[in-house]
Amino acid sequence: MAQSVLLTGAAGRVGEAILGGLADDHEWRLLDRDPPTGDHPGEFVVADITDDEAVREAMEGIDVVIHLAGDPRPEAPWDSVLTNNIDGAQTVFEAAVDAGVEKVAFASSNHAVGNYETDDRTPAMYREHDDYLLDGTELPRPSNLYGVSKAAGESLGRYYHDEHDLSVVCVRIGNLTEGHPPIDYERGQAMWLSYRDCAHLFDRCIRADYGYEIVYGISDNDRKYYSLERARDVLDYEPRDNSANHD
Ligand SMILES: NC(=O)C1=CN([C@@H]2O[C@H](COP(=O)(O)OP(=O)(O)OC[C@H]3O[C@@H](n4cnc5c(N)ncnc54)[C@H](O)[C@@H]3O)[C@@H](O)[C@H]2O)C=CC1
Ligand SMILES: O=C1O[C@H](COP(=O)(O)O)[C@@H](O)[C@H](O)[C@H]1O
């Protein structure tokens, strides 16, 4: 069944992948501080996610929120991640609860756990026959302040689930690139997420039933060091791409 979905950060790369695959599958309301540059499904709200009133207005009549908006730069400074990623996420979660939204899918990141990639584990853990796997039950171990902000977003999701019964899935997205995995970058190939797997994964976040979950958002790469078990079990995620199938 089509759901009414608010997609924040709709003008960015992850938004492009999601809309590229799912434009006709749901009723979309798109939100971004940057105006749209081309065709888009549904209504487009130009607003900042730290603008409480605008976010509350955008949330009216919405079943599911996919929250992507934020500063995506691993090197982003604290003032930016504090405002855009932490304050922005809190504004979105709070407004979702108050509007009676059912589910929020939060775009977390590999950088929330980037410091599991210790000197003694790398580069071996990026390679096919290494069996080191993170599965989402581990504590956050951020590799930068951006990763700290993503761990904070996951924690906000936990709070809004436990205190307000909101269904929340945090997707620790790997490395999204279109058409081809990153070239000459073993780590990026191990955590590649193709555009079509990205669209399918967020479709499952819209449709599946869950309480609070942390899942990894990567394709079914031979080299992986993130487990897909939870995404498969809880969301019925069935990735079709694999970085090993590209030269
Ligand atoms: N692209 C990737 O491989 C990965 C992305 N992510 C996360 O996914 C989300 C989307 O990332 P991308 O699409 O790659 O980034 P992007 O920079 O292409 O898109 C982000 C969008 O959010 C909007 N935005 C930023 N701050 C905003 C604010 N305060 N209010 C309203 N809109 C705002 C921007 O205008 C932009 O259109 C981010 O939260 C990022 O941290 C996580 C892991 C990997
Ligand atoms: O969270 C993110 O991760 C991806 C991959 O990280 P990288 O360190 O391999 O570049 C990054 O491309 C993206 O911008 C970021 O939001």
Short mmCIF file of C-alpha atoms and ligand atoms in Angstrom, two decimals:
data_model
loop_
_atom_site.label_atom_id
_atom_site.label_comp_id
_atom_site.label_asym_id
_atom_site.label_seq_id
_atom_site.Cartn_x
_atom_site.Cartn_y
_atom_site.Cartn_z
CA MET A 1 0.00 0.00 0.00
CA ALA A 2 1.26 3.52 -0.84
CA GLN A 3 2.27 5.48 2.25
CA SER A 4 2.49 9.19 2.80
CA VAL A 5 6.22 9.80 3.20
CA LEU A 6 8.16 12.91 4.21
CA LEU A 7 11.68 12.78 2.77
CA THR A 8 14.08 15.33 4.31
CA GLY A 9 17.30 16.10 2.47
CA ALA A 10 15.45 15.17 -0.72
CA ALA A 11 17.71 17.25 -2.97
CA GLY A 12 20.84 15.27 -2.07
CA ARG A 13 22.45 12.09 -3.36
CA VAL A 14 20.66 9.59 -1.11
CA GLY A 15 17.40 11.38 -1.86
CA GLU A 16 18.14 11.06 -5.58
CA ALA A 17 18.72 7.31 -5.23
CA ILE A 18 15.51 6.83 -3.25
CA LEU A 19 13.32 8.90 -5.57
CA GLY A 20 14.98 7.37 -8.63
CA GLY A 21 13.64 3.98 -7.55
CA LEU A 22 10.48 4.82 -5.65
CA ALA A 23 8.98 8.02 -7.14
CA ASP A 24 5.77 6.26 -8.16
CA ASP A 25 5.48 3.94 -5.17
CA HIS A 26 4.49 6.35 -2.39
CA GLU A 27 2.88 9.73 -1.83
CA TRP A 28 5.85 12.02 -1.35
CA ARG A 29 6.37 15.28 0.47
CA LEU A 30 9.95 16.41 -0.07
CA LEU A 31 11.84 18.83 2.16
CA ASP A 32 15.22 20.46 1.69
CA ARG A 33 16.74 23.86 2.38
CA ASP A 34 17.87 23.88 -1.27
CA PRO A 35 15.08 24.25 -3.84
CA PRO A 36 14.54 21.45 -6.39
CA THR A 37 16.58 21.60 -9.60
CA GLY A 38 14.44 19.32 -11.76
CA ASP A 39 11.28 17.23 -11.85
CA HIS A 40 10.17 15.65 -8.61
CA PRO A 41 7.19 13.70 -7.34
CA GLY A 42 4.78 15.28 -4.85
CA GLU A 43 5.06 18.55 -3.03
CA PHE A 44 8.46 20.21 -2.32
CA VAL A 45 8.88 22.20 0.89
CA VAL A 46 11.90 24.51 0.98
CA ALA A 47 12.80 24.72 4.66
CA ASP A 48 15.55 24.17 7.17
CA ILE A 49 15.08 21.20 9.52
CA THR A 50 16.01 23.38 12.48
CA ASP A 51 12.92 25.51 11.74
CA ASP A 52 10.51 23.89 14.18
CA GLU A 53 7.37 25.48 12.75
CA ALA A 54 8.17 24.57 9.15
CA VAL A 55 9.02 20.99 10.12
CA ARG A 56 5.77 20.63 12.09
CA GLU A 57 3.79 21.90 9.13
CA ALA A 58 5.59 19.49 6.77
CA MET A 59 4.78 16.59 9.11
CA GLU A 60 0.98 16.94 8.86
CA GLY A 61 -0.74 13.83 7.45
CA ILE A 62 2.54 11.91 7.16
CA ASP A 63 2.82 8.16 7.92
CA VAL A 64 6.57 7.68 7.58
CA VAL A 65 9.58 10.02 7.69
CA ILE A 66 12.88 9.27 5.97
CA HIS A 67 15.27 11.70 7.62
CA LEU A 68 18.33 12.35 5.47
CA ALA A 69 18.91 16.10 5.84
CA GLY A 70 22.14 17.03 7.53
CA ASP A 71 25.80 17.80 6.99
CA PRO A 72 27.21 14.60 5.38
CA ARG A 73 30.90 15.57 5.49
CA PRO A 74 33.11 13.28 7.62
CA GLU A 75 35.29 16.36 8.24
CA ALA A 76 32.35 18.63 9.16
CA PRO A 77 33.06 20.95 12.11
CA TRP A 78 31.25 20.68 15.42
CA ASP A 79 29.09 23.80 15.02
CA SER A 80 27.65 22.41 11.78
CA VAL A 81 26.95 18.88 13.01
CA LEU A 82 25.56 20.22 16.27
CA THR A 83 23.07 22.41 14.40
CA ASN A 84 22.24 20.42 11.28
CA ASN A 85 22.64 16.84 12.47
CA ILE A 86 21.85 16.79 16.19
CA ASP A 87 19.49 19.71 16.68
CA GLY A 88 17.95 19.00 13.26
CA ALA A 89 17.32 15.33 14.10
CA GLN A 90 15.77 16.22 17.46
CA THR A 91 13.43 18.70 15.77
CA VAL A 92 12.36 16.04 13.26
CA PHE A 93 11.84 13.26 15.86
CA GLU A 94 9.88 15.54 18.20
CA ALA A 95 7.64 16.86 15.42
CA ALA A 96 7.09 13.29 14.17
CA VAL A 97 5.84 12.16 17.58
CA ASP A 98 3.57 15.19 17.95
CA ALA A 99 2.09 14.65 14.47
CA GLY A 100 1.34 10.95 15.16
CA VAL A 101 3.83 9.69 12.55
CA GLU A 102 4.25 5.89 12.70
CA LYS A 103 7.87 5.36 11.66
CA VAL A 104 11.09 7.29 11.17
CA ALA A 105 14.02 5.93 9.16
CA PHE A 106 17.15 7.84 10.19
CA ALA A 107 20.20 8.11 7.92
CA SER A 108 23.07 7.13 10.20
CA SER A 109 26.55 6.38 8.94
CA ASN A 110 29.48 4.01 8.87
CA HIS A 111 31.34 6.85 10.62
CA ALA A 112 29.30 6.19 13.80
CA VAL A 113 31.41 3.02 14.12
CA GLY A 114 34.47 4.05 12.07
CA ASN A 115 36.94 3.54 14.91
CA TYR A 116 36.40 -0.22 14.95
CA GLU A 117 38.68 -0.03 11.93
CA THR A 118 41.81 -0.16 14.07
CA ASP A 119 45.37 -0.34 12.72
CA ASP A 120 45.64 -4.02 13.62
CA ARG A 121 42.41 -4.92 11.76
CA THR A 122 42.97 -2.90 8.60
CA PRO A 123 43.29 -3.40 5.70
CA ALA A 124 42.57 -7.13 6.33
CA MET A 125 38.97 -6.48 7.44
CA TYR A 126 38.18 -4.86 4.09
CA ARG A 127 39.02 -8.11 2.25
CA GLU A 128 36.84 -10.99 1.21
CA HIS A 129 38.19 -13.81 3.38
CA ASP A 130 38.41 -11.85 6.61
CA ASP A 131 35.57 -12.80 8.96
CA TYR A 132 35.40 -9.61 11.08
CA LEU A 133 31.78 -8.38 11.08
CA LEU A 134 29.96 -5.56 12.87
CA ASP A 135 26.28 -6.38 13.31
CA GLY A 136 24.67 -3.29 14.84
CA THR A 137 24.69 -4.56 18.45
CA GLU A 138 28.12 -3.00 19.09
CA LEU A 139 28.45 0.35 20.88
CA PRO A 140 29.06 3.40 18.69
CA ARG A 141 32.75 4.11 18.11
CA PRO A 142 32.81 7.26 15.95
CA SER A 143 35.75 8.18 13.77
CA ASN A 144 35.06 11.95 13.74
CA LEU A 145 32.64 14.57 15.09
CA TYR A 146 30.31 13.84 12.18
CA GLY A 147 30.21 10.20 13.39
CA VAL A 148 29.51 11.47 16.92
CA SER A 149 26.50 13.38 15.53
CA LYS A 150 25.21 10.21 13.86
CA ALA A 151 25.59 8.24 17.10
CA ALA A 152 23.64 11.06 18.79
CA GLY A 153 20.90 10.71 16.16
CA GLU A 154 20.69 6.96 16.86
CA SER A 155 20.41 7.73 20.55
CA LEU A 156 17.65 10.27 19.93
CA GLY A 157 15.83 7.58 17.96
CA ARG A 158 16.19 5.14 20.85
CA TYR A 159 14.75 7.76 23.23
CA TYR A 160 11.78 8.63 20.99
CA HIS A 161 11.04 4.93 20.55
CA ASP A 162 11.25 4.06 24.24
CA GLU A 163 9.45 7.13 25.59
CA HIS A 164 6.97 7.78 22.77
CA ASP A 165 6.57 4.43 21.02
CA LEU A 166 7.76 5.77 17.67
CA SER A 167 9.07 3.03 15.34
CA VAL A 168 12.64 3.94 14.44
CA VAL A 169 15.18 2.33 12.16
CA CYS A 170 18.69 3.76 11.99
CA VAL A 171 20.40 2.84 8.74
CA ARG A 172 24.20 3.01 9.00
CA ILE A 173 24.74 3.81 5.34
CA GLY A 174 28.06 2.71 3.83
CA ASN A 175 29.31 4.41 0.66
CA LEU A 176 26.63 5.27 -1.91
CA THR A 177 27.85 5.71 -5.47
CA GLU A 178 25.93 5.52 -8.71
CA GLY A 179 26.53 2.82 -11.29
CA HIS A 180 29.85 1.56 -9.95
CA PRO A 181 31.54 0.98 -6.59
CA PRO A 182 34.33 3.37 -5.57
CA ILE A 183 37.46 2.73 -7.63
CA ASP A 184 40.84 1.91 -5.98
CA TYR A 185 39.24 2.16 -2.54
CA GLU A 186 38.99 -1.20 -0.72
CA ARG A 187 37.10 0.22 2.25
CA GLY A 188 34.58 1.89 -0.04
CA GLN A 189 34.09 -1.29 -2.06
CA ALA A 190 33.45 -3.27 1.15
CA MET A 191 30.69 -0.86 2.18
CA TRP A 192 29.33 0.03 -1.23
CA LEU A 193 25.61 0.74 -1.47
CA SER A 194 24.27 0.83 -5.02
CA TYR A 195 21.49 3.21 -5.97
CA ARG A 196 18.96 0.42 -6.56
CA ASP A 197 19.77 -1.36 -3.29
CA CYS A 198 19.47 2.01 -1.53
CA ALA A 199 15.99 2.61 -2.95
CA HIS A 200 14.91 -0.96 -2.08
CA LEU A 201 16.32 -0.69 1.46
CA PHE A 202 14.43 2.53 2.22
CA ASP A 203 11.29 1.05 0.64
CA ARG A 204 11.57 -1.75 3.19
CA CYS A 205 12.06 0.85 5.96
CA ILE A 206 8.76 2.41 4.83
CA ARG A 207 6.82 -0.87 4.64
CA ALA A 208 8.23 -3.19 7.35
CA ASP A 209 7.16 -3.40 11.00
CA TYR A 210 9.78 -2.76 13.67
CA GLY A 211 10.31 -1.20 17.07
CA TYR A 212 13.85 0.20 17.31
CA GLU A 213 16.52 -1.12 14.98
CA ILE A 214 20.06 -0.38 13.83
CA VAL A 215 20.90 -1.92 10.46
CA TYR A 216 23.74 -1.58 7.99
CA GLY A 217 22.99 -0.10 4.60
CA ILE A 218 25.32 -1.75 2.10
CA SER A 219 24.95 -3.94 -0.97
CA ASP A 220 25.70 -7.69 -0.76
CA ASN A 221 29.43 -7.17 -1.28
CA ASP A 222 31.76 -10.18 -1.03
CA ARG A 223 34.20 -8.01 0.91
CA LYS A 224 31.76 -6.85 3.57
CA TYR A 225 32.64 -6.14 7.23
CA TYR A 226 29.08 -5.11 8.10
CA SER A 227 26.48 -7.83 8.65
CA LEU A 228 23.28 -7.67 6.62
CA GLU A 229 21.51 -10.16 8.88
CA ARG A 230 19.40 -7.67 10.81
CA ALA A 231 18.35 -5.77 7.67
CA ARG A 232 17.37 -9.07 6.04
CA ASP A 233 15.53 -10.43 9.10
CA VAL A 234 13.68 -7.32 10.23
CA LEU A 235 13.17 -5.41 6.99
CA ASP A 236 13.22 -8.24 4.45
CA TYR A 237 16.03 -6.42 2.65
CA GLU A 238 17.17 -8.36 -0.41
CA PRO A 239 20.13 -6.55 -1.98
CA ARG A 240 20.92 -7.36 -5.60
CA ASP A 241 24.30 -5.71 -6.10
CA ASN A 242 27.84 -6.72 -5.13
CA SER A 243 30.98 -4.64 -5.60
CA ALA A 244 32.82 -7.84 -6.60
CA ASN A 245 30.83 -7.91 -9.85
CA HIS A 246 32.54 -4.72 -11.04
CA ASP A 247 36.15 -4.36 -12.25
N1 LIG B 1 26.07 9.43 0.62
C1 LIG B 1 26.54 8.50 1.45
O1 LIG B 1 27.28 7.60 1.05
C2 LIG B 1 26.15 8.52 2.91
C3 LIG B 1 25.23 9.41 3.42
N2 LIG B 1 24.88 9.34 4.75
C4 LIG B 1 23.88 10.26 5.31
O2 LIG B 1 22.77 10.34 4.44
C5 LIG B 1 22.23 11.65 4.45
C6 LIG B 1 22.17 12.19 3.03
O3 LIG B 1 23.50 12.25 2.54
P1 LIG B 1 23.81 12.69 1.04
O4 LIG B 1 22.58 12.61 0.23
O5 LIG B 1 25.02 11.95 0.63
O6 LIG B 1 24.23 14.20 1.29
P2 LIG B 1 23.88 15.45 0.37
O7 LIG B 1 24.71 16.58 0.87
O8 LIG B 1 23.97 15.09 -1.07
O9 LIG B 1 22.35 15.71 0.75
C7 LIG B 1 21.97 16.24 1.98
C8 LIG B 1 20.82 17.17 1.72
O10 LIG B 1 20.38 17.69 2.98
C9 LIG B 1 20.12 19.08 2.84
N3 LIG B 1 20.34 19.70 4.14
C10 LIG B 1 21.48 19.75 4.87
N4 LIG B 1 21.26 20.41 6.01
C11 LIG B 1 19.95 20.79 6.00
C12 LIG B 1 19.15 21.50 6.90
N5 LIG B 1 19.63 22.00 8.04
N6 LIG B 1 17.85 21.69 6.58
C13 LIG B 1 17.32 21.22 5.42
N7 LIG B 1 18.06 20.55 4.51
C14 LIG B 1 19.36 20.33 4.81
C15 LIG B 1 21.11 19.57 1.80
O11 LIG B 1 20.64 20.76 1.16
C16 LIG B 1 21.20 18.38 0.86
O12 LIG B 1 20.31 18.50 -0.23
C17 LIG B 1 23.10 12.48 5.37
O13 LIG B 1 22.50 12.54 6.66
C18 LIG B 1 24.39 11.69 5.45
O14 LIG B 1 25.05 11.90 6.68
C19 LIG B 1 25.41 8.43 5.59
C20 LIG B 1 26.36 7.56 5.15
C21 LIG B 1 26.80 7.53 3.78
O1 LIG B 2 28.76 9.04 6.07
C1 LIG B 2 29.31 9.17 4.99
O2 LIG B 2 30.06 8.15 4.52
C2 LIG B 2 30.43 8.06 3.13
C3 LIG B 2 31.60 7.10 3.05
O3 LIG B 2 32.64 7.55 3.86
P1 LIG B 2 34.13 7.73 3.30
O4 LIG B 2 34.95 8.06 4.50
O5 LIG B 2 34.52 6.43 2.68
O6 LIG B 2 34.09 8.82 2.25
C4 LIG B 2 30.78 9.45 2.60
O7 LIG B 2 31.13 9.36 1.24
C5 LIG B 2 29.57 10.35 2.82
O8 LIG B 2 29.82 11.64 2.34
C6 LIG B 2 29.29 10.44 4.29
O9 LIG B 2 28.09 11.17 4.50
#
